[in-house]
Coordinates of N, CA and C in Angstrom, one line a residue:
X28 N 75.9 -113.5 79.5 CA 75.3 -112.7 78.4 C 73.9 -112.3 78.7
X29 N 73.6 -111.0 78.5 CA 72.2 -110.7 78.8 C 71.3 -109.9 77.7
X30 N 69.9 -109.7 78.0 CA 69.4 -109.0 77.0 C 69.7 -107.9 76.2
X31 N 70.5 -106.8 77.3 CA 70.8 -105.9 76.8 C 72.7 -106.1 76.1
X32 N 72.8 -107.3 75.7 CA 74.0 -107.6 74.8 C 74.4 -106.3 74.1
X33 N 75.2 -105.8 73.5 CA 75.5 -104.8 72.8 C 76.9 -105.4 71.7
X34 N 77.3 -104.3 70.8 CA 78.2 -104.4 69.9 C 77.8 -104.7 68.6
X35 N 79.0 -104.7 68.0 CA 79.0 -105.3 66.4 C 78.4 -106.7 66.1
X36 N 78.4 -107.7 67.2 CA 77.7 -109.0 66.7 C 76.7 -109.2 67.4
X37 N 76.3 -108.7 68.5 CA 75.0 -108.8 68.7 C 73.6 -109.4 68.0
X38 N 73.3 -110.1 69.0 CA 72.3 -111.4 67.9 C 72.7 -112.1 67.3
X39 N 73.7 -112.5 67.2 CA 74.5 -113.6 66.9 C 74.9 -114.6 67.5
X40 N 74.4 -115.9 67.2 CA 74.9 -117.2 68.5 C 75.5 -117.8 67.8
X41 N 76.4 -118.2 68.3 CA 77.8 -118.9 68.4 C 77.5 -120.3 69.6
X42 N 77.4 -121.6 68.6 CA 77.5 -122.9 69.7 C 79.0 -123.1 69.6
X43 N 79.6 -122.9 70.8 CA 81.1 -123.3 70.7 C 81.3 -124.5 71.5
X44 N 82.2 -125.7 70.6 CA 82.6 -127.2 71.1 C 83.5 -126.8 71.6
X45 N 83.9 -125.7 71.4 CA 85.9 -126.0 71.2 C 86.5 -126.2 73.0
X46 N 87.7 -126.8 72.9 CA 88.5 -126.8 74.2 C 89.7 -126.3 73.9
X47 N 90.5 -126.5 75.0 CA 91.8 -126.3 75.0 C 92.1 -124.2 75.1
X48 N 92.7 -124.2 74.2 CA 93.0 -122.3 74.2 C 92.9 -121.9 72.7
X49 N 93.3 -122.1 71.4 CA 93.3 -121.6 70.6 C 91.1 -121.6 70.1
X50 N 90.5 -122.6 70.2 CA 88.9 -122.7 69.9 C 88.3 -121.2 71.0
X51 N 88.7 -121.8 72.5 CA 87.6 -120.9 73.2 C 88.4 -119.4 73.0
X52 N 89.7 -119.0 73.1 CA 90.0 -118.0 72.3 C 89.5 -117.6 71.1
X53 N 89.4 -117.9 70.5 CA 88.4 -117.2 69.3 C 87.0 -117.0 69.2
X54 N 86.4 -118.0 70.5 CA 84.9 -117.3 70.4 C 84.8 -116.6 71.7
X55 N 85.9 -116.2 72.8 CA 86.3 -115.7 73.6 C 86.0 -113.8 72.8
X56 N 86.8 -113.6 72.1 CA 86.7 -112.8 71.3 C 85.8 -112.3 70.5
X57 N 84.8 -113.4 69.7 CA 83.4 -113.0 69.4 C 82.3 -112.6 70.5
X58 N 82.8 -113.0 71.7 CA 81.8 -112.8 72.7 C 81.9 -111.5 73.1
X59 N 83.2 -110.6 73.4 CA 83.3 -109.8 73.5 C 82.6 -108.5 72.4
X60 N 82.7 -109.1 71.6 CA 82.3 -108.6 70.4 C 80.5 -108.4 70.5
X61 N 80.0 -108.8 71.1 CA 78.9 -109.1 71.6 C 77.8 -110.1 71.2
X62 N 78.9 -111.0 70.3 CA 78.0 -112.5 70.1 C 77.5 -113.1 71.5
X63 N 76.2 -113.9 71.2 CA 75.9 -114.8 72.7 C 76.4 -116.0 72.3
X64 N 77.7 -116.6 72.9 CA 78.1 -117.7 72.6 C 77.6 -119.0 74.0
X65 N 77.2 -119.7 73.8 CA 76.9 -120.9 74.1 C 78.2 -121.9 74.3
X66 N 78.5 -122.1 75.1 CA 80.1 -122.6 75.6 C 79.3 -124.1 75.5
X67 N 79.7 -125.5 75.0 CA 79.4 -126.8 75.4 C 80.2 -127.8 75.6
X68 N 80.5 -128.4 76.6 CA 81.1 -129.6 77.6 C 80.6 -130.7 77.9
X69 N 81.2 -131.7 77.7 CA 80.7 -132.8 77.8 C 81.4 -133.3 78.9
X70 N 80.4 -133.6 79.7 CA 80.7 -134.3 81.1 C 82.0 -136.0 81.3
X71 N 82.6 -136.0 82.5 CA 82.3 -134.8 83.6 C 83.5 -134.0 83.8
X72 N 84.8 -133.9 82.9 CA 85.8 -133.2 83.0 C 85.7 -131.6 82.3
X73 N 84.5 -132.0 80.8 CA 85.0 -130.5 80.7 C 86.1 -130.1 80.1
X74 N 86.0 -128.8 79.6 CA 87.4 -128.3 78.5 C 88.7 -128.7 79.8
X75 N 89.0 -129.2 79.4 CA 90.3 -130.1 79.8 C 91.2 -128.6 80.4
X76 N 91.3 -127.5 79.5 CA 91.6 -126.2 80.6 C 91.0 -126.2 81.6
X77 N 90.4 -126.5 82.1 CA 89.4 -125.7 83.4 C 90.9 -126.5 84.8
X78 N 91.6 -127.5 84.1 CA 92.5 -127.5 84.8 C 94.1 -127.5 84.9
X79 N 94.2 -127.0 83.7 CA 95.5 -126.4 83.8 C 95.7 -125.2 84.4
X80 N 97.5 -125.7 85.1 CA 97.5 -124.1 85.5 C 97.1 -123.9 86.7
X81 N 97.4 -122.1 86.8 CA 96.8 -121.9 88.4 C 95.9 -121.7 88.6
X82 N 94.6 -121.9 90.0 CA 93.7 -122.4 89.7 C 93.0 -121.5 90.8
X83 N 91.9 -121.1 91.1 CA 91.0 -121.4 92.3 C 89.6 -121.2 92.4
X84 N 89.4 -122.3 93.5 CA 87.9 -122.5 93.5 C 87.8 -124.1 92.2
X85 N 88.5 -124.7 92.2 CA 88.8 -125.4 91.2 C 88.5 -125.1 89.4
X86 N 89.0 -123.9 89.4 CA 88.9 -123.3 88.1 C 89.9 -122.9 87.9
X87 N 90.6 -123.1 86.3 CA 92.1 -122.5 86.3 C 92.1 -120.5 85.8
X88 N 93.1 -120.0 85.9 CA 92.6 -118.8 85.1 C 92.8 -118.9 83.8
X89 N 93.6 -119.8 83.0 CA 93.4 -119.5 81.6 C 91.6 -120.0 81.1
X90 N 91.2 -121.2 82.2 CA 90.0 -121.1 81.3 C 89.1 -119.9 81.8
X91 N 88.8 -119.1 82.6 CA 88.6 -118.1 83.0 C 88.8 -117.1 81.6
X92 N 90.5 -116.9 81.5 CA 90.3 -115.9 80.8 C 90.1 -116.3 79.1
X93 N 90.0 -117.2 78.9 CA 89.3 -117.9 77.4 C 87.9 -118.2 77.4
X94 N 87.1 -117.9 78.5 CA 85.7 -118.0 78.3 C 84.9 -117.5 79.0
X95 N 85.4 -116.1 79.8 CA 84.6 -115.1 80.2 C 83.5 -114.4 78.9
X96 N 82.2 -114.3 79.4 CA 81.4 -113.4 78.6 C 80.2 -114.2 77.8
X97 N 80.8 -116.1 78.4 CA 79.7 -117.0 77.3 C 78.8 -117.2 78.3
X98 N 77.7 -118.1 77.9 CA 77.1 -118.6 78.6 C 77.5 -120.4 78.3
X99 N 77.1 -121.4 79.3 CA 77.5 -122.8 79.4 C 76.1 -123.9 79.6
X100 N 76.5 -124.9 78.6 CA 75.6 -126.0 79.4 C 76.6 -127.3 78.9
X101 N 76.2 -128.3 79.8 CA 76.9 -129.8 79.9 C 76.2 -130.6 78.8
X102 N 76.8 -131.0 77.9 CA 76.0 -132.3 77.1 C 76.9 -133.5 77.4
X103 N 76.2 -134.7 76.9 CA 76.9 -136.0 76.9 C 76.9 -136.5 76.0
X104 N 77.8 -136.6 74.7 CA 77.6 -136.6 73.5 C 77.2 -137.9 73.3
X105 N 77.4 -139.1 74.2 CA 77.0 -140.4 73.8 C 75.8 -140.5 74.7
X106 N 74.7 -139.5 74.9 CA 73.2 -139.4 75.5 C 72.8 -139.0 73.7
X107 N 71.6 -140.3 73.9 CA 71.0 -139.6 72.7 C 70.4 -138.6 73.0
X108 N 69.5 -138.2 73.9 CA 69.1 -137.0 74.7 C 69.4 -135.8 74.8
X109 N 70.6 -135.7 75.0 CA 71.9 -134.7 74.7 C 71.7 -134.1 73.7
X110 N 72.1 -135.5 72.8 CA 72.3 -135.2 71.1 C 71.3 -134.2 70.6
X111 N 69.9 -134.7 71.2 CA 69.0 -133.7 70.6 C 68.8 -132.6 71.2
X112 N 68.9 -132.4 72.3 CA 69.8 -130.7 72.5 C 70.5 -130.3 71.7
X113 N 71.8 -130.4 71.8 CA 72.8 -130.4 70.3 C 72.1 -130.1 69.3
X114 N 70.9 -131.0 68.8 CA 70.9 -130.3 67.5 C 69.8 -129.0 67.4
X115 N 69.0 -129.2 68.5 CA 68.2 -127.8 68.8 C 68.5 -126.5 68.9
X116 N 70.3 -126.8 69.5 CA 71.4 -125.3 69.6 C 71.1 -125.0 68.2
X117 N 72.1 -126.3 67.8 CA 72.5 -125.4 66.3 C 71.6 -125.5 65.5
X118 N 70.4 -125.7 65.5 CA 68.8 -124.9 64.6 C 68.9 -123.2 64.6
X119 N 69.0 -123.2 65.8 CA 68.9 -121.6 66.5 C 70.7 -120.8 66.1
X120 N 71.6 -122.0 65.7 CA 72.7 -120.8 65.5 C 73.0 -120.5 64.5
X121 N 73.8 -119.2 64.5 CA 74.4 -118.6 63.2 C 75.7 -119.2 63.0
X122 N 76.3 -119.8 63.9 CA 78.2 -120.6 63.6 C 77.9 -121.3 64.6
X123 N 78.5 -122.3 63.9 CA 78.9 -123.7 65.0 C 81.1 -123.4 64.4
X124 N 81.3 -124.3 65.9 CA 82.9 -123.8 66.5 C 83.1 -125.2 67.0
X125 N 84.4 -125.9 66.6 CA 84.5 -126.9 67.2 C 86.2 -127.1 66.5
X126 N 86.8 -127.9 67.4 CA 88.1 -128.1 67.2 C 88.5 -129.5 67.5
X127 N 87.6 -130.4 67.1 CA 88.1 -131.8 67.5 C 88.9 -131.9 65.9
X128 N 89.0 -133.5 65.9 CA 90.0 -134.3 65.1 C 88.8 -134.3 64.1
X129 N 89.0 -134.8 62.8 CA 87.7 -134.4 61.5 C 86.9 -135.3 61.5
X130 N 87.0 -136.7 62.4 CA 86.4 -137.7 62.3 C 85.5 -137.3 63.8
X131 N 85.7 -136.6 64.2 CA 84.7 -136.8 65.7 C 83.2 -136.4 65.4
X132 N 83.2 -135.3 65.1 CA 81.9 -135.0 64.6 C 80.5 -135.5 63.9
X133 N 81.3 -135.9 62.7 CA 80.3 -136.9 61.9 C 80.3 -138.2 62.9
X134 N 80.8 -139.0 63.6 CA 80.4 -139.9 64.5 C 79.5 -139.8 65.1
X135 N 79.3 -138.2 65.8 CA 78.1 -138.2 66.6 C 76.9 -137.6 65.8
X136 N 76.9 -138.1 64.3 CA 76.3 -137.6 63.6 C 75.8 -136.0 62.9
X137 N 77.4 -135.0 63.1 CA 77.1 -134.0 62.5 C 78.3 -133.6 61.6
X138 N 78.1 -134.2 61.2 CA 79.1 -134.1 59.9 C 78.7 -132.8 59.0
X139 N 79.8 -131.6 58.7 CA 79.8 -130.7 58.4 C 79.0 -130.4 57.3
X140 N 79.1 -131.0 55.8 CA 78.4 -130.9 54.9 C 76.9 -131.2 54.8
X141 N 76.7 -132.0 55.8 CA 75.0 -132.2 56.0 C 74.4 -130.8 56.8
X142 N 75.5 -130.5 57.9 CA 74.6 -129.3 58.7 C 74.3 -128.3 58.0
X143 N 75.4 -127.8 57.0 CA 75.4 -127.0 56.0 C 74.6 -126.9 55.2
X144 N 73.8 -127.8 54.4 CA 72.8 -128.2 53.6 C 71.4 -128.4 54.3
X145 N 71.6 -129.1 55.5 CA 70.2 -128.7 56.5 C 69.9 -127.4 56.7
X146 N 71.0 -126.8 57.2 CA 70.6 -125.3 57.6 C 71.4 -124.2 56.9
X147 N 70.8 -124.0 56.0 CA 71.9 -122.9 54.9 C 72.7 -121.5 55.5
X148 N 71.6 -120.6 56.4 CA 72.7 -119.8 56.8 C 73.9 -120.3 57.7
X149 N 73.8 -121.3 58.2 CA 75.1 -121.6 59.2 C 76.3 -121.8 58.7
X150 N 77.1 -121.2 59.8 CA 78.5 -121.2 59.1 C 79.3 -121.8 60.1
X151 N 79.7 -123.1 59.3 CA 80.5 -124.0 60.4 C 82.0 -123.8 60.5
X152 N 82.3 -123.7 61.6 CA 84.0 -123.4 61.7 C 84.8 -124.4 62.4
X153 N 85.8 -125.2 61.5 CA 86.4 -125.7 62.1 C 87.8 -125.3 62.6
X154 N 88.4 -125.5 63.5 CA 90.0 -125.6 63.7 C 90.6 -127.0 64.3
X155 N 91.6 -127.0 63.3 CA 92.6 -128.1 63.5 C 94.0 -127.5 63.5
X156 N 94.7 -129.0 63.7 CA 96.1 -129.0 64.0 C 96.9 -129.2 62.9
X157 N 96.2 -129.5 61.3 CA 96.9 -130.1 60.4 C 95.5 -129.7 59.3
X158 N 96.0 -129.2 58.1 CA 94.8 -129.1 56.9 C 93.9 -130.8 57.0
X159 N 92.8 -130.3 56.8 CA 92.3 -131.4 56.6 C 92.0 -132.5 55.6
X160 N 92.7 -132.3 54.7 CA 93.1 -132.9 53.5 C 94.3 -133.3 53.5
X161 N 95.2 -133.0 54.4 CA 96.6 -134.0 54.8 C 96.6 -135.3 55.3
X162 N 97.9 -135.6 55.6 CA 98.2 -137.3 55.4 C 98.2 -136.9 56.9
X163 N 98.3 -135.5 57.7 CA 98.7 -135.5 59.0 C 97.2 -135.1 59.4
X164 N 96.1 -135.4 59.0 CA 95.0 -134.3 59.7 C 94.5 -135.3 60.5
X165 N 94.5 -136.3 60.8 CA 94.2 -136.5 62.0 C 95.0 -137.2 63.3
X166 N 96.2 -136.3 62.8 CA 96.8 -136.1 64.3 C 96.7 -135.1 65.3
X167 N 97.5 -135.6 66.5 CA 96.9 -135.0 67.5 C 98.0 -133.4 67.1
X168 N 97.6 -132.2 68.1 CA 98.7 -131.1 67.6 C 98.0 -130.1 68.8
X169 N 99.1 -129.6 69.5 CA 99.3 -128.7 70.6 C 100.4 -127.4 70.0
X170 N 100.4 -126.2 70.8 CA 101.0 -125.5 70.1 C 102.3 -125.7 70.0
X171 N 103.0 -126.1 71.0 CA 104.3 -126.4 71.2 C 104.6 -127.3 69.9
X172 N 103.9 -128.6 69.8 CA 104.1 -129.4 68.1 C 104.3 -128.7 67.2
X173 N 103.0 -127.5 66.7 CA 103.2 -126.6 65.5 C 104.3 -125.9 65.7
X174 N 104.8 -125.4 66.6 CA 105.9 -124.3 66.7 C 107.3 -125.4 66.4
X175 N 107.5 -126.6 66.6 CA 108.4 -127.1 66.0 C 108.3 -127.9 64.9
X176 N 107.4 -128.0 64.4 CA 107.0 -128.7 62.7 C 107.2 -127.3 61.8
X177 N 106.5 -126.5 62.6 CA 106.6 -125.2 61.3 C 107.7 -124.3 61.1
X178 N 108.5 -124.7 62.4 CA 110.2 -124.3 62.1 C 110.1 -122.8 63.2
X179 N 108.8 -122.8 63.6 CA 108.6 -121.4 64.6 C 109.8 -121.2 65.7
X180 N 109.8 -122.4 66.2 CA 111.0 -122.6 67.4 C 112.4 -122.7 66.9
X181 N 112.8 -123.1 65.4 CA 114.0 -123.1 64.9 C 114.3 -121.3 64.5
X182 N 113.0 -120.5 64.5 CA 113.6 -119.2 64.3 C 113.9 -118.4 65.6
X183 N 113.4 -119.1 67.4 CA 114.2 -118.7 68.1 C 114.9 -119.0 68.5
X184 N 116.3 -120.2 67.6 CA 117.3 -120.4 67.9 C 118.5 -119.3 68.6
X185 N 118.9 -120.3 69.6 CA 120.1 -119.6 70.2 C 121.1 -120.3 70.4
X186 N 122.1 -120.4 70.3 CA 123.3 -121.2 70.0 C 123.1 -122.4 69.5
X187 N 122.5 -122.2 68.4 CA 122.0 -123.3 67.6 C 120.4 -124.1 68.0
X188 N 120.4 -123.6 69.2 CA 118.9 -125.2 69.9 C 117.6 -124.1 69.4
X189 N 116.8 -124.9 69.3 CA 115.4 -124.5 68.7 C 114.5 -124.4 70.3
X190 N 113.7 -123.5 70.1 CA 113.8 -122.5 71.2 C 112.4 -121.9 70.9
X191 N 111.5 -123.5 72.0 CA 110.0 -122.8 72.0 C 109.7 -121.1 73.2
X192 N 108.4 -120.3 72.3 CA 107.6 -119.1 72.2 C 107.0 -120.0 73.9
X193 N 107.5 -119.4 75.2 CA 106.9 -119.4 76.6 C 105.1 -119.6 76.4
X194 N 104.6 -119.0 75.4 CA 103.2 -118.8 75.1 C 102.5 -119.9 74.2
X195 N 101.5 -119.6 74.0 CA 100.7 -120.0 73.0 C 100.8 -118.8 71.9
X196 N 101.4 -118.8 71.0 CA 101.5 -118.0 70.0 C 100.9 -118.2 69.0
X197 N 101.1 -119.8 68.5 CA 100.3 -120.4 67.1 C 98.9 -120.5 67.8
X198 N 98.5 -120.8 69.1 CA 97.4 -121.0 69.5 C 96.3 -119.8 69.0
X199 N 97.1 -118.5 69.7 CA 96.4 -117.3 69.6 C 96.4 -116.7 68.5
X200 N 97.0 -117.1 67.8 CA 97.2 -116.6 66.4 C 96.2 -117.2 65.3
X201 N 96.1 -118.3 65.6 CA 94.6 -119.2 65.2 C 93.6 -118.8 65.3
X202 N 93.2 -118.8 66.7 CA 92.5 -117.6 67.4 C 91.6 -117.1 66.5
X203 N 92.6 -115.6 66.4 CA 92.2 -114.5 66.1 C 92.3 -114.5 64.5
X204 N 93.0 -115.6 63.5 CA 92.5 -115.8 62.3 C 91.3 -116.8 62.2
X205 N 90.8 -117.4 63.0 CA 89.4 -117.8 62.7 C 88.1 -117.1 63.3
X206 N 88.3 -116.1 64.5 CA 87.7 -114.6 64.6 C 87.5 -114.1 63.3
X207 N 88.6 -113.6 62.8 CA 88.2 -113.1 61.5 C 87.2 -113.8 60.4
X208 N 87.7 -114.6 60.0 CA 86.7 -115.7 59.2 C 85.6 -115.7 59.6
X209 N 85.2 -116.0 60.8 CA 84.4 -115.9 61.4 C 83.4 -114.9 61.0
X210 N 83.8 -113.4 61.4 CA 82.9 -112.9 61.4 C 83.3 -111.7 59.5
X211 N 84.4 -112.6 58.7 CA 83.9 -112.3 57.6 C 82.7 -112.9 56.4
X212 N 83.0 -114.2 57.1 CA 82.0 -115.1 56.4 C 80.3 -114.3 57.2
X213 N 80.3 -113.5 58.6 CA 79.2 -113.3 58.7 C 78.7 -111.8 57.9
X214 N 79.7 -111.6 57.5 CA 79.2 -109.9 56.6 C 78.8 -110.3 55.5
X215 N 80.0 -111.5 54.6 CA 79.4 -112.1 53.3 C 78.3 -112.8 53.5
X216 N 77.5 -113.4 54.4 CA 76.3 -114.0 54.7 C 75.2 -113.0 54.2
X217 N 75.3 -111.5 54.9 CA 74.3 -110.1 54.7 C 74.0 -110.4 53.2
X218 N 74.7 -110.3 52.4 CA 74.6 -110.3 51.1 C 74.0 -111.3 50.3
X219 N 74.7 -112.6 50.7 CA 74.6 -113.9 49.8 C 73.1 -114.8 50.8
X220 N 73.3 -114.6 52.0 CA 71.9 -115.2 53.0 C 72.3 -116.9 53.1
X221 N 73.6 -117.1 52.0 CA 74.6 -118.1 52.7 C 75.4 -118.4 53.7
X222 N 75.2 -119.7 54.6 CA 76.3 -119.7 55.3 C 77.6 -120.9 54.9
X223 N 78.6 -120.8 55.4 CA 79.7 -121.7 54.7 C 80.6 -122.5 55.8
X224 N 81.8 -123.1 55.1 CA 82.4 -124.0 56.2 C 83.6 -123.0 56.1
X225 N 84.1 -123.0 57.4 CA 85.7 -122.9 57.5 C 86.7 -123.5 58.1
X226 N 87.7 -124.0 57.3 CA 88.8 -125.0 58.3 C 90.0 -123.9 58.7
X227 N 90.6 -123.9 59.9 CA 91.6 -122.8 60.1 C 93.0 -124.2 60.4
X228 N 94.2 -124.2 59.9 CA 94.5 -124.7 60.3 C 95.8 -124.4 61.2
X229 N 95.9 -124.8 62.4 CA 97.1 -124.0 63.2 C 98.7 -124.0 62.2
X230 N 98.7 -124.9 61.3 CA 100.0 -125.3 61.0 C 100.3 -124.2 59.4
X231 N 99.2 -124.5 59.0 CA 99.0 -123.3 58.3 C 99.4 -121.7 58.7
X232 N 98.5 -121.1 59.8 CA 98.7 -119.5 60.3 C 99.9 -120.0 60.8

């Protein structure tokens, strides 16, 4: 990302935790858009994509093509050091993005309702694998799980067998409904000078 950034979001930072494909997809998409998103990994694996898949240079291409256009730094969330990086990002951002389980966060001391209240425009996004007010929200959930809990795979039945989507479909579909959110909660911001929380849930879209 460089000075001369351009587009619809421009000037807008985005600290994104997220891993896997459905999180950095969606701010894959804000970036393009011309958000400066801040990509963060915690040492020393890193979004766990960087190794699925086909690879080179020890880089796979899906994380390639889920987080071209960010910029990156390494934290260690159990460095208190770190942590205060972490919280110096999100002083400076307009959305925080993260897709762990609902209890990870507040452990490392940022639990959503406080950042919200610290810092009022921010608008925190979460995605999960289950609402977070379910008896299932803190389970684990990959797309392939949602596509057969939500009956996705039973509607590409073929001689009866339930019959997972080759792709990430619920993944990308998440995605691009917390894109939106995203950047409707940032238009409603213009007006109200509030920022808010959002939970996307894959099992939900």
């Amino acid at each position: 990302m460089t000075e001369t950034a351009s587009g619809p979001l421009a000037g807008v930072r985005i600290v994104d935790l997220t891993m896997n494909l459905s999180g950095p997809f969606a701010t894959m998409v804000l970036a393009q858009q011309g958000a400066d998103v801040i990509k963060v990994e915690r040492p020393p694996v890193g979004d766990i994509l960087r190794h699925v898949g086909s690879s080179r240079g020890g880089t796979s291409a899906y994380f390639v093509n889920t987080n071209w256009g960010k910029r990156s730094i390494a934290l260690d969330f159990n460095d208190a050091d770190d942590l205060e990086v972490l919280r110096t990002l999100v002083a400076t951002a307009d959305v925080l993005v993260e897709n762990f389980r609902p209890a990870v966060m507040p452990s490392f001391g940022f639990a959503a309702a406080e950042l919200v209240a610290e810092h009022p425009r921010l608008i925190y996004a979460a995605l999960r694998g289950f609402p977070s007010d379910s008896s299932m929200a803190d389970a684990p959930a990959y797309d392939h799980v949602v596509q057969a809990l939500s009956g996705f795979a039973a509607l590409q039945s073929e001689g009866g067998e339930p019959a997972m989507v080759r792709q990430g479909a619920i993944d990308k579909a998440t995605a691009y409904s917390t894109a939106q959110a995203i950047t409707a909660a940032l238009f409603a911001r213009t007006s109200t000078g509030q920022g808010t929380r959002i939970d996307v849930s894959m099992l939900d879209v």
